[in-house]
XYZ file of C-alpha atoms in Angstrom:
741
model
C 223.808 107.127 227.244
C 226.042 104.486 228.737
C 225.530 102.139 231.618
C 227.948 104.100 233.782
C 225.651 107.111 233.720
C 223.174 105.176 235.800
C 225.710 104.633 238.554
C 225.690 100.844 238.299
C 229.225 100.329 237.093
C 229.897 97.167 239.107
C 226.810 95.316 237.861
C 227.718 96.215 234.330
C 231.329 95.134 234.630
C 230.457 91.734 236.099
C 227.820 91.241 233.386
C 230.290 92.319 230.692
C 232.954 89.974 232.078
C 230.409 87.176 231.650
C 229.211 84.531 234.072
C 228.125 80.912 234.115
C 224.418 80.646 235.020
C 222.342 77.510 235.146
C 219.446 77.432 232.689
C 216.495 75.412 234.059
C 213.722 73.908 231.941
C 212.431 71.212 234.299
C 213.484 69.048 237.265
C 215.617 66.980 234.913
C 216.900 69.665 232.535
C 219.381 72.054 234.226
C 222.427 73.105 232.223
C 225.254 75.608 232.536
C 225.428 78.376 229.971
C 227.848 81.284 229.693
C 225.989 84.637 229.643
C 227.642 87.919 228.889
C 226.593 91.516 228.262
C 227.954 92.913 224.985
C 229.862 96.222 224.779
C 226.760 98.002 223.441
C 224.992 97.359 226.826
C 221.929 96.378 224.801
C 222.549 92.755 223.850
C 223.170 89.632 225.905
C 225.137 86.793 224.313
C 225.074 83.224 225.612
C 226.520 79.850 224.671
C 226.497 76.342 226.075
C 229.590 75.427 228.044
C 230.859 73.102 225.317
C 230.367 75.447 222.325
C 233.744 76.916 221.458
C 232.920 80.244 219.878
C 229.338 80.440 218.686
C 227.329 82.751 220.904
C 223.587 83.307 220.376
C 222.125 86.678 221.396
C 218.938 88.375 222.532
C 218.269 92.077 222.898
C 217.393 93.737 226.220
C 214.469 95.355 224.393
C 212.897 91.874 223.997
C 212.720 91.455 227.798
C 209.418 92.502 229.333
C 210.126 91.787 233.000
C 212.602 90.223 235.436
C 211.050 88.115 238.202
C 213.069 87.342 241.350
C 212.983 84.048 243.229
C 210.903 80.952 242.445
C 208.406 82.737 240.217
C 207.901 80.237 237.422
C 206.834 76.636 237.217
C 210.298 75.386 236.292
C 211.908 77.157 239.281
C 209.132 76.092 241.671
C 209.864 72.502 240.614
C 213.522 72.826 241.650
C 212.865 75.013 244.715
C 214.374 72.371 247.018
C 217.659 72.304 245.063
C 218.290 76.054 244.654
C 217.604 78.863 247.169
C 215.119 81.522 245.974
C 217.680 84.344 246.164
C 219.865 82.569 243.579
C 216.990 82.293 241.074
C 215.442 84.674 238.562
C 213.283 84.549 235.434
C 213.448 86.681 232.286
C 210.001 87.123 230.723
C 210.045 87.978 227.008
C 207.495 89.955 225.016
C 204.947 88.069 222.922
C 204.622 84.312 223.122
C 208.344 83.469 223.471
C 208.998 81.209 226.464
C 210.542 82.428 229.730
C 214.226 81.992 230.511
C 214.750 80.549 234.033
C 218.245 81.061 235.458
C 220.119 80.140 238.654
C 223.298 81.951 239.758
C 225.969 80.555 242.099
C 225.254 83.143 244.783
C 222.616 85.683 245.791
C 225.113 88.448 244.997
C 225.629 87.221 241.432
C 221.872 86.844 240.939
C 221.346 90.438 242.132
C 224.040 91.739 239.765
C 222.030 90.348 236.832
C 218.561 91.209 238.189
C 219.410 94.837 238.994
C 221.663 95.180 235.953
C 219.035 94.024 233.463
C 216.371 96.194 235.129
C 218.517 99.327 234.779
C 219.260 98.476 231.144
C 215.533 97.940 230.494
C 214.752 101.308 232.054
C 217.347 102.983 229.839
C 215.762 101.377 226.757
C 212.303 102.531 227.915
C 213.466 106.119 228.298
C 214.907 106.434 224.800
C 213.130 108.877 222.512
C 211.912 107.842 219.057
C 215.051 108.930 217.183
C 217.361 107.096 219.604
C 215.134 104.007 219.245
C 215.541 104.119 215.483
C 219.339 104.474 215.798
C 219.282 101.587 218.260
C 217.313 99.415 215.815
C 219.797 100.164 213.023
C 222.787 99.446 215.330
C 221.271 96.086 216.304
C 221.250 95.120 212.629
C 224.800 96.421 212.189
C 226.003 94.095 214.973
C 224.410 91.125 213.183
C 226.263 91.955 209.946
C 229.661 92.685 211.478
C 230.783 89.065 211.410
C 234.437 89.517 212.351
C 233.412 91.990 215.103
C 235.920 94.712 214.105
C 233.201 97.380 214.196
C 233.328 98.015 210.405
C 231.509 96.750 207.332
C 232.375 97.180 203.646
C 229.955 97.904 200.793
C 229.388 94.223 200.011
C 228.509 93.482 203.660
C 226.335 96.610 203.775
C 224.421 95.387 200.716
C 223.870 92.017 202.344
C 222.714 93.722 205.536
C 220.222 95.910 203.654
C 218.794 92.754 202.101
C 218.326 91.356 205.646
C 216.592 94.601 206.598
C 214.255 94.098 203.634
C 215.731 97.022 201.700
C 216.018 96.629 197.979
C 217.941 99.525 196.478
C 219.416 100.762 193.271
C 223.099 99.802 193.480
C 224.594 103.030 192.008
C 222.396 105.157 194.271
C 223.442 103.120 197.321
C 227.125 103.173 196.360
C 227.047 106.944 196.017
C 225.447 107.350 199.466
C 227.881 104.819 200.940
C 230.829 106.979 199.821
C 229.170 110.100 201.256
C 228.664 108.345 204.608
C 232.251 107.035 204.656
C 233.683 110.233 206.183
C 237.021 108.580 206.998
C 237.317 107.391 203.365
C 238.368 103.931 204.535
C 236.027 102.049 202.186
C 234.175 100.800 205.273
C 231.481 102.196 207.558
C 231.600 102.225 211.342
C 228.454 101.831 213.412
C 227.477 105.551 213.457
C 228.430 106.030 209.795
C 226.137 103.140 208.887
C 223.272 104.794 210.822
C 223.810 107.937 208.702
C 224.024 105.898 205.483
C 220.763 104.138 206.337
C 219.037 107.440 207.062
C 220.117 108.989 203.756
C 218.888 105.885 201.985
C 215.507 105.982 203.691
C 214.674 109.622 203.198
C 210.901 109.940 203.012
C 210.097 111.898 199.837
C 206.320 111.789 200.461
C 206.830 113.461 203.866
C 209.216 115.998 202.363
C 206.584 116.924 199.719
C 203.922 117.439 202.383
C 206.365 119.489 204.472
C 207.092 121.735 201.506
C 203.391 122.225 200.757
C 203.021 123.940 204.137
C 206.438 125.583 204.537
C 206.455 129.313 203.707
C 210.186 129.339 202.931
C 210.645 125.722 201.767
C 213.181 125.204 204.596
C 211.141 124.977 207.783
C 207.640 125.197 209.228
C 207.017 128.302 211.315
C 204.573 128.011 214.232
C 201.905 129.480 211.894
C 202.736 127.024 209.083
C 202.449 124.103 211.484
C 199.198 125.472 212.925
C 197.750 125.625 209.412
C 198.792 122.008 208.803
C 197.169 120.898 212.097
C 193.896 122.685 211.250
C 193.653 121.839 207.548
C 194.955 118.280 207.500
C 194.779 116.862 211.021
C 191.423 118.609 211.608
C 192.452 119.980 214.988
C 190.264 122.861 216.059
C 190.790 125.206 218.993
C 194.254 125.321 220.491
C 196.098 124.411 217.260
C 198.432 127.395 217.621
C 199.498 126.376 221.159
C 199.656 122.737 220.115
C 202.028 123.635 217.233
C 204.482 125.111 219.746
C 204.223 122.048 222.014
C 205.022 119.796 219.034
C 208.064 121.936 218.119
C 209.336 121.761 221.726
C 208.742 118.041 221.865
C 209.959 116.767 218.472
C 212.327 119.319 216.911
C 215.919 117.995 217.255
C 217.658 121.294 216.349
C 218.112 123.741 219.251
C 218.270 126.708 216.875
C 214.987 125.821 215.178
C 213.350 125.256 218.583
C 214.466 128.705 219.804
C 212.986 130.216 216.618
C 209.709 128.338 217.171
C 210.108 126.503 213.894
C 210.272 122.883 212.786
C 212.696 121.214 210.373
C 211.722 118.279 208.169
C 213.441 115.955 210.707
C 211.217 117.290 213.483
C 208.157 116.992 211.230
C 208.944 113.323 210.528
C 209.547 112.723 214.261
C 206.081 114.129 215.003
C 204.393 112.091 212.261
C 205.975 108.825 213.451
C 205.379 109.563 217.170
C 202.391 108.307 219.206
C 200.755 111.739 218.635
C 201.040 111.286 214.884
C 199.658 107.762 215.016
C 196.179 106.771 213.859
C 195.083 106.063 217.449
C 193.609 109.052 219.268
C 195.712 109.421 222.439
C 192.789 110.982 224.334
C 191.123 107.582 224.285
C 194.205 105.678 225.380
C 193.934 106.499 229.084
C 190.861 105.888 231.226
C 188.215 108.181 229.723
C 184.902 106.347 230.198
C 182.320 106.542 232.966
C 183.093 103.541 235.187
C 180.112 103.952 237.553
C 177.423 102.187 235.511
C 176.152 98.651 236.287
C 178.514 95.829 235.297
C 176.143 94.648 232.525
C 176.839 97.888 230.602
C 180.479 96.981 229.868
C 182.349 94.654 227.556
C 184.725 92.628 229.746
C 187.973 91.195 228.353
C 187.535 87.436 228.854
C 189.606 84.298 228.412
C 188.410 80.734 227.750
C 190.021 77.742 229.558
C 192.672 80.168 230.769
C 194.924 77.386 232.112
C 195.771 76.025 228.641
C 198.961 77.066 226.842
C 198.161 75.297 223.546
C 195.358 73.018 222.327
C 192.341 71.637 224.227
C 193.257 67.925 224.070
C 196.851 67.165 224.990
C 198.742 70.403 225.546
C 200.195 71.699 228.807
C 198.184 73.470 231.519
C 200.189 76.148 233.313
C 199.894 79.002 235.801
C 202.020 80.941 233.264
C 198.922 81.048 231.019
C 197.034 82.925 233.796
C 199.927 85.367 234.190
C 199.986 86.065 230.430
C 196.207 86.620 230.252
C 196.104 88.852 233.353
C 199.050 90.903 232.096
C 197.115 91.507 228.864
C 194.288 93.103 230.867
C 191.997 90.050 230.879
C 189.220 90.513 233.508
C 187.475 87.155 233.395
C 189.473 83.943 233.744
C 188.308 80.340 233.874
C 189.155 77.589 236.315
C 187.990 74.005 235.700
C 188.325 72.045 238.973
C 188.519 68.269 239.245
C 189.329 65.822 242.048
C 193.079 65.376 242.453
C 195.173 62.949 244.478
C 195.840 63.454 248.235
C 192.657 65.512 248.559
C 194.149 68.343 246.413
C 191.783 69.719 243.706
C 193.480 70.097 240.294
C 192.837 72.297 237.257
C 192.852 70.853 233.730
C 190.534 70.215 230.765
C 188.596 67.212 232.056
C 188.566 63.881 230.181
C 191.529 64.964 228.009
C 195.297 64.495 228.159
C 196.055 68.128 229.002
C 198.411 68.281 231.999
C 197.140 69.052 235.531
C 198.092 71.906 237.858
C 197.143 72.395 241.509
C 194.168 74.640 242.232
C 196.027 76.294 245.123
C 198.841 77.345 242.728
C 196.285 78.800 240.317
C 194.567 80.790 243.091
C 197.921 82.047 244.413
C 198.878 83.200 240.897
C 195.514 84.957 240.480
C 195.970 86.666 243.855
C 199.421 87.842 242.812
C 198.587 89.112 239.302
C 194.874 90.030 239.539
C 195.375 93.801 239.656
C 198.788 94.340 238.073
C 197.362 95.497 234.713
C 193.964 96.837 235.831
C 192.373 97.846 239.130
C 188.903 96.891 237.978
C 187.151 93.731 239.232
C 188.323 90.299 238.148
C 185.702 87.602 237.563
C 186.799 84.003 238.130
C 184.475 81.620 236.321
C 184.477 78.250 238.079
C 183.484 74.959 236.555
C 183.313 72.562 239.454
C 183.550 68.782 238.986
C 184.809 67.977 242.508
C 183.464 65.780 245.291
C 181.929 67.460 248.350
C 185.202 66.867 250.273
C 187.350 68.578 247.654
C 184.764 71.373 247.255
C 185.352 72.173 250.926
C 189.080 72.395 250.192
C 188.274 74.694 247.226
C 186.184 76.992 249.434
C 188.982 77.152 252.022
C 191.613 78.031 249.400
C 189.486 80.765 247.824
C 188.809 82.321 251.246
C 192.324 81.975 252.680
C 194.425 82.827 249.621
C 192.280 85.651 248.201
C 191.478 87.132 251.647
C 190.004 90.646 251.497
C 190.108 90.701 247.697
C 187.300 88.129 247.565
C 183.852 89.709 247.328
C 181.516 87.597 249.435
C 178.483 89.758 250.268
C 176.196 88.867 247.347
C 173.609 91.206 245.885
C 170.467 89.125 246.305
C 167.633 91.334 247.445
C 169.916 94.368 247.696
C 169.457 96.111 244.397
C 167.844 95.759 241.005
C 171.213 96.119 239.233
C 174.750 94.812 239.545
C 177.319 97.183 241.127
C 179.681 99.174 238.878
C 183.323 98.437 238.009
C 184.209 101.566 240.046
C 182.419 100.208 243.147
C 184.123 96.820 242.753
C 187.714 98.038 242.254
C 190.364 95.515 243.396
C 187.699 92.883 244.118
C 187.633 89.308 242.856
C 184.159 87.958 242.017
C 183.540 84.217 241.793
C 180.995 82.914 239.301
C 179.574 79.414 239.498
C 176.693 77.222 240.685
C 174.752 78.309 243.798
C 172.272 76.466 246.006
C 168.931 78.247 246.515
C 168.754 80.661 249.494
C 166.274 78.499 251.423
C 168.721 75.585 251.823
C 169.963 75.221 255.413
C 171.835 71.944 254.906
C 175.623 71.942 254.275
C 175.089 70.539 250.747
C 172.450 70.917 248.039
C 171.680 69.729 244.521
C 172.161 71.777 241.364
C 171.613 70.699 237.773
C 174.793 69.958 235.873
C 174.597 72.044 232.703
C 177.943 73.715 232.334
C 180.299 73.965 229.415
C 181.579 70.376 229.790
C 178.023 69.040 229.511
C 177.263 71.352 226.553
C 180.443 70.236 224.807
C 179.429 66.598 225.000
C 176.220 67.619 223.195
C 178.222 69.541 220.572
C 180.589 66.704 219.795
C 179.726 64.566 216.754
C 179.891 61.268 218.680
C 177.077 62.156 221.062
C 174.439 62.778 218.398
C 173.757 59.058 218.029
C 173.275 58.604 221.782
C 169.762 58.758 223.225
C 169.515 62.032 225.179
C 168.621 61.582 228.809
C 165.644 63.837 229.384
C 166.369 64.090 233.122
C 169.210 66.595 233.703
C 172.075 65.024 235.631
C 172.317 66.485 239.142
C 175.414 67.478 241.062
C 175.947 67.863 244.798
C 177.204 71.264 245.872
C 178.802 72.214 249.174
C 177.172 75.242 250.825
C 180.521 76.759 251.913
C 181.591 76.960 248.265
C 178.124 77.983 247.047
C 178.097 80.941 249.470
C 181.284 82.362 247.946
C 179.710 82.722 244.480
C 178.913 86.339 243.581
C 177.505 85.511 240.139
C 175.191 82.537 239.885
C 175.372 80.311 236.774
C 171.863 79.473 235.586
C 170.346 77.583 232.672
C 168.891 79.855 229.975
C 165.229 79.146 229.149
C 164.092 82.109 227.056
C 164.404 85.897 226.894
C 160.801 86.138 228.114
C 161.538 83.919 231.137
C 164.640 85.886 232.102
C 162.831 89.229 231.716
C 160.204 88.064 234.214
C 162.329 86.249 236.762
C 166.100 86.715 236.425
C 168.020 88.377 239.257
C 170.855 90.757 238.338
C 173.621 88.412 239.557
C 172.383 85.458 237.498
C 174.343 84.672 234.377
C 173.886 82.224 231.512
C 176.571 80.844 229.231
C 176.023 80.225 225.517
C 178.191 78.299 223.095
C 179.101 80.425 220.052
C 176.555 78.536 217.883
C 173.702 79.113 220.368
C 174.594 82.785 220.672
C 174.626 83.108 216.858
C 171.262 81.385 216.569
C 169.672 83.798 219.075
C 171.250 86.819 217.412
C 169.741 85.855 214.052
C 166.308 84.908 215.440
C 165.837 87.548 218.137
C 168.525 90.215 217.805
C 166.795 93.045 219.647
C 165.551 90.722 222.451
C 169.137 89.588 222.965
C 170.352 93.218 223.052
C 167.636 94.080 225.612
C 168.505 91.012 227.738
C 172.135 92.197 227.819
C 171.202 95.637 229.164
C 170.265 93.848 232.414
C 172.005 90.463 232.574
C 175.585 89.355 232.061
C 176.000 86.873 229.209
C 179.026 84.650 228.689
C 179.854 83.181 225.277
C 182.461 80.445 224.783
C 184.024 78.669 221.755
C 182.357 75.571 220.337
C 183.512 72.214 221.720
C 184.638 71.338 218.190
C 187.498 73.854 218.431
C 189.902 71.355 219.973
C 192.816 73.194 218.300
C 191.999 76.257 220.472
C 190.957 78.275 217.418
C 188.643 81.245 218.042
C 185.335 82.595 216.717
C 184.814 86.222 215.694
C 183.942 88.137 218.897
C 182.375 91.088 217.057
C 179.150 89.200 216.275
C 178.690 88.718 220.042
C 179.656 92.276 220.990
C 177.050 93.551 218.498
C 174.428 91.891 220.710
C 175.862 93.534 223.815
C 177.258 90.224 225.207
C 179.777 91.255 227.869
C 181.871 88.142 228.556
C 182.988 86.917 225.146
C 185.578 84.296 226.070
C 188.454 83.665 223.638
C 191.482 81.366 223.690
C 194.057 84.032 224.556
C 196.912 81.665 223.674
C 195.909 81.556 219.990
C 197.142 84.433 217.836
C 195.096 85.596 214.854
C 192.390 87.961 213.650
C 190.021 87.169 216.553
C 192.567 88.056 219.253
C 193.620 91.108 217.193
C 190.008 92.330 217.421
C 189.918 91.655 221.165
C 193.217 93.516 221.676
C 191.952 96.296 219.392
C 188.730 96.840 221.362
C 190.483 96.784 224.749
C 193.431 99.041 223.762
C 191.312 102.043 224.712
C 190.223 103.149 228.208
C 193.543 102.580 229.935
C 193.840 98.854 229.114
C 191.399 98.426 232.016
C 189.674 95.377 230.493
C 186.314 97.186 230.714
C 184.774 99.139 227.821
C 181.452 100.945 228.246
C 179.090 99.627 225.570
C 177.731 102.066 223.007
C 174.599 103.900 224.091
C 172.497 102.056 221.475
C 173.248 98.812 223.357
C 172.451 100.233 226.819
C 169.051 101.853 226.173
C 166.199 99.774 227.565
C 163.418 101.781 225.907
C 164.723 101.958 222.330
C 165.536 98.628 220.750
C 168.497 98.283 218.411
C 168.763 95.365 216.001
C 172.282 94.883 214.593
C 170.773 92.999 211.631
C 168.849 96.157 210.583
C 170.979 99.173 211.534
C 169.173 101.569 209.145
C 165.998 101.288 211.215
C 167.359 103.116 214.254
C 166.065 106.643 214.970
C 169.384 108.494 214.787
C 170.826 106.630 211.786
C 173.866 108.596 210.497
C 176.134 106.517 208.258
C 179.667 107.804 207.614
C 182.003 107.674 204.628
C 185.405 106.362 205.709
C 188.149 107.055 203.216
C 191.693 105.686 203.622
C 194.460 106.749 201.270
C 197.191 104.137 201.694
C 200.312 106.130 200.816
C 203.429 104.153 201.719
C 205.004 101.516 203.935
C 208.142 101.707 206.063
C 210.641 98.951 206.811
C 208.294 96.002 206.651
C 209.905 92.900 208.161
C 210.896 89.990 205.964
C 208.602 87.015 206.054
C 210.803 84.271 204.649
C 214.262 84.125 206.117
C 215.870 83.318 202.736
C 218.661 85.733 201.886
C 217.347 86.575 198.453
C 213.672 87.025 199.168
C 212.197 90.515 199.440
C 208.491 90.971 200.140
C 205.793 92.014 197.624
C 203.525 93.858 200.053
C 199.850 94.761 199.788
C 197.595 96.443 202.374
C 194.100 95.226 203.216
C 191.684 97.320 205.258
C 189.036 95.201 206.994
C 185.929 96.553 208.727
C 184.243 94.500 211.467
C 180.922 95.539 213.004
C 177.216 95.002 212.264
C 176.750 92.530 209.379
C 176.226 95.362 206.846
C 179.594 96.849 207.810
C 181.696 93.707 207.424
C 183.766 94.569 204.321
C 187.376 94.227 203.125
C 189.293 96.043 200.404
C 192.923 95.835 199.398
C 195.558 97.695 197.410
C 197.627 96.276 194.557
C 200.854 94.577 195.593
C 204.235 96.241 195.033
C 207.035 94.112 193.552
C 210.124 93.506 195.682
C 209.930 96.378 198.124
C 209.435 95.904 201.839
C 211.528 98.901 202.486
C 209.533 101.902 201.288
C 206.699 100.654 199.056
C 204.387 103.376 197.668
C 200.777 102.450 196.904
C 198.982 105.826 196.760
C 195.593 104.099 196.571
C 192.336 105.235 198.156
C 189.911 102.709 199.688
C 186.388 103.857 200.637
C 183.801 102.373 202.979
C 180.276 103.246 204.055
C 180.000 102.663 207.802
C 176.411 102.139 208.981
C 177.025 101.809 212.724
C 180.312 103.593 213.519
C 179.942 103.018 217.299
C 180.286 99.249 216.860
C 182.903 99.152 214.093
C 186.533 98.045 214.399
C 189.101 98.621 211.654
C 191.952 96.185 210.986
C 194.896 97.118 208.776
C 196.694 94.028 207.479
C 199.907 93.937 205.473
C 200.626 90.755 203.529
C 203.327 89.435 201.224
C 201.607 88.637 197.920
C 202.140 85.126 196.626
C 200.490 84.082 193.384
C 201.112 80.373 193.922
C 199.947 79.976 197.530
C 198.315 81.879 200.363
C 199.740 85.317 201.062
C 202.076 85.483 204.063
C 201.157 87.683 207.024
C 203.556 90.610 207.608
C 201.866 92.720 210.292
C 198.548 94.174 211.439
C 196.994 96.880 213.572
C 193.404 96.932 214.847
C 191.513 99.732 216.567
C 187.930 100.859 217.251
C 186.562 103.163 214.549
C 185.739 105.730 217.278
C 189.455 105.953 218.200
C 190.670 106.898 214.708
C 192.279 110.318 214.190
C 191.828 111.960 210.784
C 194.633 113.389 208.648
C 198.137 112.134 207.824
C 198.818 109.256 210.204
C 201.147 106.334 210.760
C 199.740 102.907 211.539
C 202.366 101.130 213.687
C 202.256 97.447 212.855
C 202.148 94.581 215.335
C 203.334 90.999 214.911
C 201.026 87.983 214.871
C 201.457 87.899 218.647
C 200.277 91.473 219.072
C 203.747 92.796 219.983
C 205.391 95.808 218.360
C 207.572 95.304 215.261
C 209.078 98.785 215.474
C 209.819 100.645 213.173
C 207.470 98.930 210.668
C 204.496 101.087 209.753
C 202.182 102.202 206.995
C 201.549 105.860 206.254
C 197.961 106.815 205.449
C 195.626 109.772 205.029
C 192.265 109.366 206.758
C 189.069 111.251 205.943
C 185.712 110.700 207.670
C 182.651 112.533 206.345
C 178.894 112.361 206.959
C 176.966 110.848 204.086
C-alpha cells in the first residue's frame, strides 16, 4: 500500500516535505526540531535545528496513540503559551516517554495528527507476511548509509550481524548472488527481503510439512485436517477448520482455489495468532461476569501515581493513564493537604513530587473505561484536614458525576454486586464513619498503609509502640461516598461472625504470607466472601514487587503491584489478565470459590478431585532473537527456561542447554517435563536468556500465560520485551503435550 491509497495525499506531502515543530519537555524546555516523514511512509526522522545532517528516526509502528490538545503534563504546563489546537502528543508503546509537540498553526497540527493516525491504521491492517517484510525493510533502511537504496555484500553481512544472524559466509554469498536478479553486485530493498527469506528458511517446519503432505509439495484439505487432529488435538470441525486456514493464510491463489496449502501458507498459519500457544477462545470475554465481586481476581496497582521509586521520583497523572490503559481496575490515591486549600497526591513524608487531586480525578474520569467496561475501584488513603476532605468529596462528586457509585450496600444484600451489575461504575474505597453518626464529622482509627509502613521500617522497631491507636477525624460528606469500607483485620473468626460484604482489609505482603502459611484454608474461605487487598512491604522503596501468585493462591482479589516496575512479577500479572478480554477481572477457579469444600494451597493432594497433569514442552527452535548487547561483534548464546508458578508444590523451573552464537535460528530440540498438581492455579513463563559464564545471564524476552490457556501441539511462543511489549518477529517454536497422570 501507499499513503495515497488512503486519500490523504496532502497530509502526506506536507509531512514528507518536513516541518519545524516545537518539542516541549517542561515550562522551561521548549525547542524547535525539524520533523519529516521518510519516503517509506513508515518512519519519521527528526533533528535539532542546529544539527547539519544527522537525523534520528522512530518508526510509526512504535506509536501507540496520538492525543490532541493539552493532554499531557508538559503541555498542560504551557497551556497559556500555546493554544490547544496547535498541540499534540505522541504516546509510544512500552515505557518510552511521550513526545509533546506544538505546531505553528492548527492546520499544521491537524496535518500531523490525521497523517500519523492514517499511517498507524495502515500498519495495523497489515497481514503477518507484510509485517515481516516491513520489519526487514526497516533494518535495510538502517544499513543503507548513503541512502541510495542499495547495499553490497559487505554491508549486507554487517546488517545481518545487527539482526543477530550469524551465517556461513559461502552459503550467504551464494544466496546473495541468487537474490541479486539485476546482477549489479548490490541488493535493492525488495531483493534484500528475498535474500533474508531464503537465508531464514525454516527446515524444521519444512520437515513437519512433508510428514503430512501426500505429494511432498502441498497439504490437501485432508492432509491439513489430519495434522490438526493428530498434532494440534483439534476434534470436531477439523475438516472445516482446515479450509478456513487455507483461505486465511495461503498466499498462492492457485493453491487456495485447489483447497491446498503450500509450505509458505503452513508457516504463515504456524506463526499467526491461531498457531500461537495462547488459546484464542480465551482471549475475548468468555467468563461468567455475574458472580459477586469477591469471586474475581482484580488487576490492581500500588501507589499508582508514582512513575519510579517510592522516595524521590516523580508523581504523574501519566502513571494513571498507563495503568488504566493496561486494564488495571484498582488504582490508589494518597491525599494530603496542599497549598491554597487544594488537596495533593504524593507519597507522604518523602521527596516524591506532588500532583493536584483534581487533575488525578479528571484523568481517572477520562481513562477509567477505555480499556475495560468493568468497575474501577479507587482506593483512597486520606491524610487531609476536614476542610480539604470537603474539597475532596466535592471533586469526586462533581468530576466523576454519574460514574460514581454512591448507593452503598449496607443492609441490602449478603453479597457484593457483580462486575456485570457495576459496569462503567467507579467505586471508592476508604474509611467510613459508622451509620449511627449524625454529625458532619466522626472519628476513625488511623491504620492504613502509611501507618503499617512505619511499623515495617527498621527505624521504628526501637520506638515504644503506642498501645492506643491514633485517631483521625473524617468528614461525613466524604465518608458517605465510600462504597467499600476499609477496616482493621482482627481474625478470620471475627470476620466470619461480623464482617459486612463491603468491608475490606489490607495486608502487607509479609502479613498475607504469614496467614497463608498458618491458616491457608481459613484465608481461602475468608476470600470467598470478603475482598482482600495486599500491598508491597514498606521496605520496597525501590518500587520492586513481590510474587503475586502466592496471594492469588489464597484467593486474594486485590493484589497491588508497582505497575511501573518491569520484571517477573508484572509478567505474571500481565499473563493472568491477558485472558477474558483484558477486562481486568478474572473469575477465580472453582476450588477458591466453594464455601463448603476447603482448599489448602499448601496441601493440594488432599482435595477431593485431585487430578495432576504431566506437562511436556519440547523446545524446538528460536527465531530472530534480538541482540542484547549493542556491540557489533556480539551474537547471543540463547537458552530457554520454562518456569511454573502456582501452588508451592508446582513452583519449578527447568532450562535447555545454551546454543553458541546463534540468535537467528537456534535449535535446541530438548524436552522439559513437569508434574502440575493444581493446573487451575498455574501460570507458565517462557524466558529466553543470553548465557554468560562470567556474570548473570542477560534477559532476551519472555512470554507468560495461564496454564489453562495453553493450546497443545506445534506452537509459537511470541516473545515480549522486559516492558511487556511485542518484539516481533522474535519467537520460540515448541511442541506441547498435556496428559493425565
